[in-house]
PDB file of C-alpha atoms and ligand atoms in Angstrom:
ATOM      1  CA  MET A  29       3.540-123.787  11.527  1.00 92.00           C
ATOM      2  CA  ARG A  30       4.662-126.726  13.691  1.00 95.00           C
ATOM      3  CA  LYS A  31       5.668-125.340  17.069  1.00 97.00           C
ATOM      4  CA  LEU A  32       9.067-125.848  18.660  1.00 97.00           C
ATOM      5  CA  ILE A  33       9.583-126.015  22.406  1.00 98.00           C
ATOM      6  CA  ALA A  34      13.213-125.832  23.484  1.00 98.00           C
ATOM      7  CA  GLY A  35      14.420-126.372  27.042  1.00 98.00           C
ATOM      8  CA  ASN A  36      17.618-124.569  28.017  1.00 98.00           C
ATOM      9  CA  TRP A  37      19.087-126.202  31.102  1.00 98.00           C
ATOM     10  CA  LYS A  38      21.894-123.606  31.295  1.00 98.00           C
ATOM     11  CA  MET A  39      24.582-124.651  33.833  1.00 98.00           C
ATOM     12  CA  ASN A  40      22.333-127.156  35.546  1.00 98.00           C
ATOM     13  CA  GLY A  41      22.230-130.927  35.528  1.00 97.00           C
ATOM     14  CA  LEU A  42      24.339-133.821  36.784  1.00 97.00           C
ATOM     15  CA  VAL A  43      24.409-137.402  35.568  1.00 96.00           C
ATOM     16  CA  SER A  44      21.430-138.110  37.828  1.00 94.00           C
ATOM     17  CA  SER A  45      19.389-135.453  35.959  1.00 94.00           C
ATOM     18  CA  GLN A  46      19.087-137.886  33.059  1.00 92.00           C
ATOM     19  CA  ALA A  47      16.037-139.140  34.948  1.00 94.00           C
ATOM     20  CA  GLU A  48      14.263-135.927  33.867  1.00 95.00           C
ATOM     21  CA  ILE A  49      14.890-136.758  30.212  1.00 96.00           C
ATOM     22  CA  GLU A  50      13.676-140.304  30.747  1.00 94.00           C
ATOM     23  CA  ALA A  51      10.496-138.972  32.396  1.00 96.00           C
ATOM     24  CA  LEU A  52      10.013-136.445  29.606  1.00 95.00           C
ATOM     25  CA  LYS A  53      10.084-139.222  27.029  1.00 93.00           C
ATOM     26  CA  GLY A  54       7.124-140.807  28.769  1.00 91.00           C
ATOM     27  CA  LEU A  55       5.239-137.543  29.257  1.00 92.00           C
ATOM     28  CA  THR A  56       5.627-136.240  25.690  1.00 92.00           C
ATOM     29  CA  GLY A  57       5.244-139.562  23.857  1.00 86.00           C
ATOM     30  CA  SER A  58       3.195-138.625  20.787  1.00 83.00           C
ATOM     31  CA  ALA A  59       3.737-134.863  20.824  1.00 87.00           C
ATOM     32  CA  THR A  60       2.619-132.933  17.752  1.00 92.00           C
ATOM     33  CA  CYS A  61       5.221-130.218  18.292  1.00 95.00           C
ATOM     34  CA  ASP A  62       9.007-130.437  18.054  1.00 96.00           C
ATOM     35  CA  ILE A  63      10.702-130.740  21.436  1.00 97.00           C
ATOM     36  CA  VAL A  64      14.390-130.184  22.073  1.00 98.00           C
ATOM     37  CA  VAL A  65      16.289-130.371  25.345  1.00 98.00           C
ATOM     38  CA  CYS A  66      19.592-128.483  25.642  1.00 98.00           C
ATOM     39  CA  PRO A  67      21.563-129.838  28.600  1.00 98.00           C
ATOM     40  CA  PRO A  68      25.131-128.777  29.433  1.00 98.00           C
ATOM     41  CA  PHE A  69      27.980-130.168  27.296  1.00 98.00           C
ATOM     42  CA  THR A  70      28.813-132.843  29.883  1.00 98.00           C
ATOM     43  CA  LEU A  71      25.434-134.536  29.442  1.00 98.00           C
ATOM     44  CA  LEU A  72      24.960-134.198  25.685  1.00 98.00           C
ATOM     45  CA  ASP A  73      26.338-137.553  24.641  1.00 97.00           C
ATOM     46  CA  ARG A  74      24.321-139.468  27.229  1.00 97.00           C
ATOM     47  CA  ALA A  75      21.203-137.418  26.433  1.00 97.00           C
ATOM     48  CA  VAL A  76      21.472-138.244  22.719  1.00 98.00           C
ATOM     49  CA  GLU A  77      21.631-141.950  23.611  1.00 97.00           C
ATOM     50  CA  ARG A  78      18.717-141.565  26.026  1.00 96.00           C
ATOM     51  CA  VAL A  79      16.287-140.010  23.514  1.00 96.00           C
ATOM     52  CA  LYS A  80      16.941-142.533  20.742  1.00 94.00           C
ATOM     53  CA  GLY A  81      13.683-143.930  19.454  1.00 91.00           C
ATOM     54  CA  SER A  82      11.637-141.056  20.937  1.00 93.00           C
ATOM     55  CA  SER A  83      10.367-137.798  19.465  1.00 91.00           C
ATOM     56  CA  LEU A  84      12.732-135.730  21.632  1.00 96.00           C
ATOM     57  CA  THR A  85      15.857-134.194  20.147  1.00 97.00           C
ATOM     58  CA  ILE A  86      18.953-132.787  21.829  1.00 98.00           C
ATOM     59  CA  GLY A  87      20.637-129.424  21.399  1.00 98.00           C
ATOM     60  CA  ALA A  88      23.692-127.647  22.819  1.00 98.00           C
ATOM     61  CA  GLN A  89      23.849-124.187  24.381  1.00 98.00           C
ATOM     62  CA  ASP A  90      26.765-122.786  22.355  1.00 98.00           C
ATOM     63  CA  CYS A  91      29.460-123.713  19.861  1.00 98.00           C
ATOM     64  CA  HIS A  92      32.710-122.243  18.542  1.00 98.00           C
ATOM     65  CA  ALA A  93      32.846-120.698  15.067  1.00 98.00           C
ATOM     66  CA  GLN A  94      35.878-122.770  13.983  1.00 97.00           C
ATOM     67  CA  GLN A  95      35.745-126.473  13.105  1.00 95.00           C
ATOM     68  CA  SER A  96      38.780-127.389  15.210  1.00 96.00           C
ATOM     69  CA  GLY A  97      42.027-125.929  16.470  1.00 97.00           C
ATOM     70  CA  ALA A  98      43.766-124.302  19.414  1.00 98.00           C
ATOM     71  CA  HIS A  99      40.692-123.141  21.351  1.00 97.00           C
ATOM     72  CA  THR A 100      41.052-124.491  24.850  1.00 98.00           C
ATOM     73  CA  GLY A 101      37.726-125.265  26.469  1.00 96.00           C
ATOM     74  CA  ASP A 102      35.634-124.730  23.350  1.00 97.00           C
ATOM     75  CA  ILE A 103      33.391-127.131  21.427  1.00 98.00           C
ATOM     76  CA  SER A 104      32.818-126.946  17.669  1.00 98.00           C
ATOM     77  CA  ALA A 105      29.552-127.332  15.786  1.00 98.00           C
ATOM     78  CA  GLU A 106      31.065-130.311  14.010  1.00 98.00           C
ATOM     79  CA  MET A 107      31.691-132.038  17.354  1.00 98.00           C
ATOM     80  CA  LEU A 108      28.079-131.464  18.346  1.00 98.00           C
ATOM     81  CA  ALA A 109      26.747-132.853  15.073  1.00 98.00           C
ATOM     82  CA  ASP A 110      29.165-135.760  15.407  1.00 98.00           C
ATOM     83  CA  ILE A 111      27.557-136.968  18.655  1.00 98.00           C
ATOM     84  CA  GLY A 112      24.025-136.551  17.273  1.00 98.00           C
ATOM     85  CA  ALA A 113      22.920-133.146  18.558  1.00 98.00           C
ATOM     86  CA  HIS A 114      20.377-131.445  16.273  1.00 98.00           C
ATOM     87  CA  TYR A 115      20.225-127.879  17.569  1.00 98.00           C
ATOM     88  CA  VAL A 116      22.493-125.263  19.094  1.00 98.00           C
ATOM     89  CA  ILE A 117      21.450-122.123  20.991  1.00 98.00           C
ATOM     90  CA  LEU A 118      23.539-119.110  19.926  1.00 98.00           C
ATOM     91  CA  GLY A 119      23.857-115.558  21.201  1.00 98.00           C
ATOM     92  CA  HIS A 120      21.940-116.095  24.438  1.00 98.00           C
ATOM     93  CA  SER A 121      22.025-112.847  26.421  1.00 97.00           C
ATOM     94  CA  GLU A 122      23.895-114.592  29.235  1.00 97.00           C
ATOM     95  CA  ARG A 123      26.712-115.379  26.770  1.00 97.00           C
ATOM     96  CA  ARG A 124      26.560-111.911  25.240  1.00 95.00           C
ATOM     97  CA  VAL A 125      27.029-110.380  28.706  1.00 93.00           C
ATOM     98  CA  ALA A 126      29.327-112.895  30.429  1.00 95.00           C
ATOM     99  CA  HIS A 127      31.482-113.805  27.404  1.00 95.00           C
ATOM    100  CA  GLY A 128      31.349-110.587  25.411  1.00 95.00           C
ATOM    101  CA  GLU A 129      29.688-112.202  22.399  1.00 97.00           C
ATOM    102  CA  ASP A 130      28.575-109.709  19.768  1.00 97.00           C
ATOM    103  CA  ASP A 131      26.384-110.027  16.679  1.00 98.00           C
ATOM    104  CA  ALA A 132      29.346-110.676  14.373  1.00 98.00           C
ATOM    105  CA  MET A 133      30.452-113.596  16.527  1.00 98.00           C
ATOM    106  CA  VAL A 134      26.914-114.967  16.648  1.00 98.00           C
ATOM    107  CA  LEU A 135      26.772-114.762  12.850  1.00 98.00           C
ATOM    108  CA  GLU A 136      30.050-116.706  12.502  1.00 98.00           C
ATOM    109  CA  LYS A 137      28.788-119.350  14.893  1.00 98.00           C
ATOM    110  CA  ALA A 138      25.476-119.645  13.031  1.00 98.00           C
ATOM    111  CA  VAL A 139      27.308-120.132   9.736  1.00 98.00           C
ATOM    112  CA  ALA A 140      29.448-122.848  11.357  1.00 98.00           C
ATOM    113  CA  ALA A 141      26.374-124.505  12.856  1.00 98.00           C
ATOM    114  CA  HIS A 142      24.569-124.596   9.511  1.00 98.00           C
ATOM    115  CA  GLN A 143      27.655-125.956   7.748  1.00 98.00           C
ATOM    116  CA  ALA A 144      27.788-128.745  10.308  1.00 98.00           C
ATOM    117  CA  GLY A 145      24.118-129.537   9.698  1.00 98.00           C
ATOM    118  CA  LEU A 146      22.823-128.137  13.002  1.00 98.00           C
ATOM    119  CA  ILE A 147      19.758-125.946  13.416  1.00 98.00           C
ATOM    120  CA  SER A 148      20.717-122.719  15.172  1.00 98.00           C
ATOM    121  CA  ILE A 149      18.449-121.033  17.706  1.00 98.00           C
ATOM    122  CA  VAL A 150      19.663-117.435  17.514  1.00 98.00           C
ATOM    123  CA  CYS A 151      18.639-115.350  20.541  1.00 98.00           C
ATOM    124  CA  VAL A 152      17.852-111.647  20.372  1.00 98.00           C
ATOM    125  CA  GLY A 153      16.288-109.258  22.853  1.00 98.00           C
ATOM    126  CA  GLU A 154      16.472-105.849  24.455  1.00 98.00           C
ATOM    127  CA  THR A 155      17.419-104.819  27.991  1.00 97.00           C
ATOM    128  CA  ARG A 156      14.967-103.102  30.350  1.00 97.00           C
ATOM    129  CA  HIS A 157      16.727 -99.803  29.760  1.00 98.00           C
ATOM    130  CA  GLU A 158      16.454-100.141  25.971  1.00 98.00           C
ATOM    131  CA  ARG A 159      12.729-100.906  26.230  1.00 98.00           C
ATOM    132  CA  ASP A 160      12.121 -97.996  28.603  1.00 98.00           C
ATOM    133  CA  GLU A 161      13.815 -95.711  26.097  1.00 98.00           C
ATOM    134  CA  GLY A 162      11.506 -96.973  23.339  1.00 97.00           C
ATOM    135  CA  ARG A 163      14.363 -98.640  21.459  1.00 98.00           C
ATOM    136  CA  ALA A 164      13.371-102.316  21.800  1.00 98.00           C
ATOM    137  CA  ILE A 165      12.420-102.909  18.169  1.00 98.00           C
ATOM    138  CA  LYS A 166      15.406-100.997  16.856  1.00 98.00           C
ATOM    139  CA  VAL A 167      17.808-103.001  19.029  1.00 98.00           C
ATOM    140  CA  VAL A 168      16.368-106.357  17.981  1.00 98.00           C
ATOM    141  CA  ASP A 169      16.254-105.277  14.328  1.00 98.00           C
ATOM    142  CA  LYS A 170      19.970-104.500  14.452  1.00 98.00           C
ATOM    143  CA  GLN A 171      20.824-107.774  16.215  1.00 98.00           C
ATOM    144  CA  LEU A 172      18.882-109.746  13.602  1.00 97.00           C
ATOM    145  CA  ARG A 173      20.337-108.029  10.569  1.00 97.00           C
ATOM    146  CA  ALA A 174      23.860-108.572  11.889  1.00 97.00           C
ATOM    147  CA  SER A 175      23.516-112.167  13.071  1.00 96.00           C
ATOM    148  CA  VAL A 176      21.232-114.011  10.627  1.00 95.00           C
ATOM    149  CA  PRO A 177      23.294-115.753   7.909  1.00 96.00           C
ATOM    150  CA  GLU A 178      22.526-115.355   4.218  1.00 93.00           C
ATOM    151  CA  GLY A 179      20.684-118.337   2.830  1.00 95.00           C
ATOM    152  CA  ALA A 180      19.212-119.452   6.158  1.00 97.00           C
ATOM    153  CA  THR A 181      15.848-121.196   5.974  1.00 97.00           C
ATOM    154  CA  GLY A 182      13.202-122.605   8.278  1.00 97.00           C
ATOM    155  CA  GLN A 183      15.168-125.874   8.156  1.00 97.00           C
ATOM    156  CA  THR A 184      18.375-124.305   9.479  1.00 98.00           C
ATOM    157  CA  LEU A 185      17.357-121.315  11.595  1.00 98.00           C
ATOM    158  CA  VAL A 186      15.110-120.543  14.557  1.00 98.00           C
ATOM    159  CA  ILE A 187      14.922-117.122  16.216  1.00 98.00           C
ATOM    160  CA  ALA A 188      14.250-116.750  19.939  1.00 98.00           C
ATOM    161  CA  TYR A 189      13.021-113.362  21.128  1.00 98.00           C
ATOM    162  CA  GLU A 190      14.086-113.101  24.746  1.00 98.00           C
ATOM    163  CA  PRO A 191      13.781-109.713  26.443  1.00 98.00           C
ATOM    164  CA  VAL A 192      16.737-109.700  28.842  1.00 98.00           C
ATOM    165  CA  TRP A 193      14.542-108.290  31.615  1.00 98.00           C
ATOM    166  CA  ALA A 194      12.107-111.215  31.313  1.00 98.00           C
ATOM    167  CA  ILE A 195      14.716-113.970  31.731  1.00 97.00           C
ATOM    168  CA  GLY A 196      14.441-115.656  35.114  1.00 96.00           C
ATOM    169  CA  THR A 197      12.516-112.738  36.606  1.00 97.00           C
ATOM    170  CA  GLY A 198       8.900-113.871  36.348  1.00 96.00           C
ATOM    171  CA  LEU A 199       8.231-110.762  34.255  1.00 97.00           C
ATOM    172  CA  VAL A 200       6.677-111.184  30.791  1.00 97.00           C
ATOM    173  CA  PRO A 201       5.963-108.448  28.221  1.00 98.00           C
ATOM    174  CA  THR A 202       2.334-107.686  27.411  1.00 98.00           C
ATOM    175  CA  ASN A 203       0.648-109.615  24.606  1.00 98.00           C
ATOM    176  CA  GLU A 204       0.768-106.465  22.490  1.00 98.00           C
ATOM    177  CA  GLN A 205       4.503-106.024  23.058  1.00 98.00           C
ATOM    178  CA  ILE A 206       5.199-109.644  22.104  1.00 98.00           C
ATOM    179  CA  GLU A 207       3.019-109.529  18.978  1.00 98.00           C
ATOM    180  CA  GLU A 208       4.538-106.220  17.924  1.00 98.00           C
ATOM    181  CA  MET A 209       8.089-107.560  18.321  1.00 98.00           C
ATOM    182  CA  HIS A 210       7.390-110.888  16.627  1.00 98.00           C
ATOM    183  CA  ALA A 211       5.773-109.103  13.667  1.00 98.00           C
ATOM    184  CA  ALA A 212       8.838-106.870  13.372  1.00 98.00           C
ATOM    185  CA  ILE A 213      11.118-109.933  13.491  1.00 98.00           C
ATOM    186  CA  ARG A 214       9.039-111.658  10.808  1.00 98.00           C
ATOM    187  CA  GLN A 215       9.394-108.612   8.594  1.00 98.00           C
ATOM    188  CA  VAL A 216      13.184-108.526   8.928  1.00 97.00           C
ATOM    189  CA  LEU A 217      13.372-112.257   8.209  1.00 98.00           C
ATOM    190  CA  GLN A 218      11.335-111.780   5.044  1.00 97.00           C
ATOM    191  CA  GLU A 219      13.500-108.869   3.954  1.00 96.00           C
ATOM    192  CA  ARG A 220      16.697-110.858   4.613  1.00 94.00           C
ATOM    193  CA  LEU A 221      15.609-114.304   3.466  1.00 96.00           C
ATOM    194  CA  GLY A 222      12.722-113.726   1.062  1.00 95.00           C
ATOM    195  CA  SER A 223      10.008-116.378   1.130  1.00 94.00           C
ATOM    196  CA  ASP A 224      12.187-118.559   3.419  1.00 95.00           C
ATOM    197  CA  GLY A 225      11.639-115.900   6.071  1.00 96.00           C
ATOM    198  CA  HIS A 226       8.061-117.146   6.408  1.00 96.00           C
ATOM    199  CA  SER A 227       9.115-120.589   7.545  1.00 97.00           C
ATOM    200  CA  VAL A 228      11.635-119.564  10.225  1.00 98.00           C
ATOM    201  CA  ARG A 229      10.106-120.225  13.621  1.00 98.00           C
ATOM    202  CA  ILE A 230      10.116-117.328  16.079  1.00 98.00           C
ATOM    203  CA  LEU A 231      10.132-118.496  19.702  1.00 98.00           C
ATOM    204  CA  TYR A 232       9.303-116.372  22.704  1.00 98.00           C
ATOM    205  CA  GLY A 233      11.578-116.820  25.745  1.00 98.00           C
ATOM    206  CA  GLY A 234      11.639-115.315  29.232  1.00 98.00           C
ATOM    207  CA  SER A 235       9.734-116.684  32.240  1.00 98.00           C
ATOM    208  CA  VAL A 236       7.663-119.136  30.189  1.00 98.00           C
ATOM    209  CA  LYS A 237       5.986-121.712  32.416  1.00 98.00           C
ATOM    210  CA  ALA A 238       3.036-124.094  32.314  1.00 97.00           C
ATOM    211  CA  SER A 239       0.628-121.450  33.630  1.00 97.00           C
ATOM    212  CA  ASN A 240       1.320-118.805  30.950  1.00 97.00           C
ATOM    213  CA  ALA A 241       2.336-120.966  27.975  1.00 98.00           C
ATOM    214  CA  GLU A 242      -1.084-121.495  26.431  1.00 97.00           C
ATOM    215  CA  ALA A 243      -1.839-117.773  26.266  1.00 97.00           C
ATOM    216  CA  LEU A 244       1.600-117.063  24.783  1.00 98.00           C
ATOM    217  CA  PHE A 245       1.193-119.731  22.110  1.00 97.00           C
ATOM    218  CA  ARG A 246      -2.059-118.145  20.921  1.00 97.00           C
ATOM    219  CA  LEU A 247      -0.266-114.917  19.994  1.00 98.00           C
ATOM    220  CA  ARG A 248       0.422-114.156  16.337  1.00 97.00           C
ATOM    221  CA  ASN A 249       3.888-115.200  15.102  1.00 97.00           C
ATOM    222  CA  VAL A 250       4.713-117.019  18.331  1.00 98.00           C
ATOM    223  CA  ASP A 251       5.872-120.385  17.000  1.00 98.00           C
ATOM    224  CA  GLY A 252       7.031-121.903  20.254  1.00 98.00           C
ATOM    225  CA  ALA A 253       9.150-121.121  23.291  1.00 98.00           C
ATOM    226  CA  LEU A 254      12.671-121.187  24.673  1.00 98.00           C
ATOM    227  CA  VAL A 255      12.229-122.266  28.269  1.00 98.00           C
ATOM    228  CA  GLY A 256      14.853-121.933  31.002  1.00 98.00           C
ATOM    229  CA  GLY A 257      13.888-122.596  34.617  1.00 98.00           C
ATOM    230  CA  ALA A 258      10.655-124.399  33.769  1.00 98.00           C
ATOM    231  CA  SER A 259      12.523-126.911  31.601  1.00 98.00           C
ATOM    232  CA  LEU A 260      14.431-128.400  34.522  1.00 97.00           C
ATOM    233  CA  LYS A 261      11.472-130.432  35.807  1.00 96.00           C
ATOM    234  CA  ALA A 262      10.081-132.914  33.310  1.00 97.00           C
ATOM    235  CA  SER A 263       6.461-132.513  34.478  1.00 96.00           C
ATOM    236  CA  GLU A 264       6.519-128.697  34.152  1.00 97.00           C
ATOM    237  CA  PHE A 265       8.269-128.789  30.774  1.00 97.00           C
ATOM    238  CA  ALA A 266       5.863-131.454  29.512  1.00 96.00           C
ATOM    239  CA  ALA A 267       2.969-129.186  30.511  1.00 97.00           C
ATOM    240  CA  VAL A 268       4.468-126.385  28.385  1.00 97.00           C
ATOM    241  CA  THR A 269       4.706-128.753  25.413  1.00 97.00           C
ATOM    242  CA  LEU A 270       1.112-129.808  25.991  1.00 96.00           C
ATOM    243  CA  ALA A 271       0.023-126.158  25.868  1.00 96.00           C
ATOM    244  CA  ALA A 272       1.739-125.859  22.468  1.00 96.00           C
ATOM    245  CA  GLN A 273      -0.364-128.692  21.188  1.00 92.00           C
ATOM    246  CA  THR A 274      -3.697-127.461  22.476  1.00 87.00           C
ATOM    247  CA  SER A 275      -3.403-123.765  21.612  1.00 79.00           C
TER     248      SER A 275
HETATM  249  P1  LIG B1030      13.716-118.496  31.912  1.00 89.25           P
HETATM  250  O1  LIG B1030      14.986-118.459  30.914  1.00 89.25           O
HETATM  251  O2  LIG B1030      12.662-119.344  31.242  1.00 89.25           O
HETATM  252  O3  LIG B1030      14.251-119.128  33.171  1.00 89.25           O
HETATM  253  O4  LIG B1030      13.267-117.097  32.093  1.00 89.25           O
HETATM  254  C1  LIG B1030      14.812-118.413  29.525  1.00 89.25           C
HETATM  255  C2  LIG B1030      16.144-118.424  28.841  1.00 89.25           C
HETATM  256  O5  LIG B1030      17.076-117.779  29.333  1.00 89.25           O
HETATM  257  O6  LIG B1030      16.311-119.059  27.788  1.00 89.25           O
END
């Protein structure tokens, strides 16, 4: 399966940060994996213009479930597609915690994203407490069943497994824990989506950086990465994409 490397800039980046995207274009010229950068809303339009003619694509970090209407401060999937974004991250744990997003809301947003022609990157993952209690797989199973839309395919959906305790902490699960979780996710996808479940890419996310990427990409059912901190510097992010191509 062709790997996908997605950079999540979170609430980082000013107009001057476009230089990182320009540098990335040079560093990832003939990449054999898909690469998407997800800057904040304020930079999306410029970023789409910047990557024209290159193999990079642009994604957003969230969207609203409705097409338009009285939703002050929100952005719809249609608006994102309209400016040329290709992907949208949905259900990131930071949004689940800070904005009270639940699985039902993530499902509605994913449906809206697919209707608008965007590829959704739906995030799932357990907390430290849930893992310590031995409930990690059960938690992720429930999140997946409640947030993956009927009829999704590898062309419309990507799953990102991001243990909450691994995000921004430098901690990474063991290889066995990642392979076990990704196998469980693959099974749910197949149950929900039939043969299309095979083609949905399952990314690992949480403290991915150039130094651990190659080993992660060799694991079974790891089809790429969702990268936070290490995506902010073009050289580091390019190194992660390089690891995807050599492993
Ligand atoms: P991190 O973040 O790579 O900084 O751990 C990943 C994410 O939250 O998507």
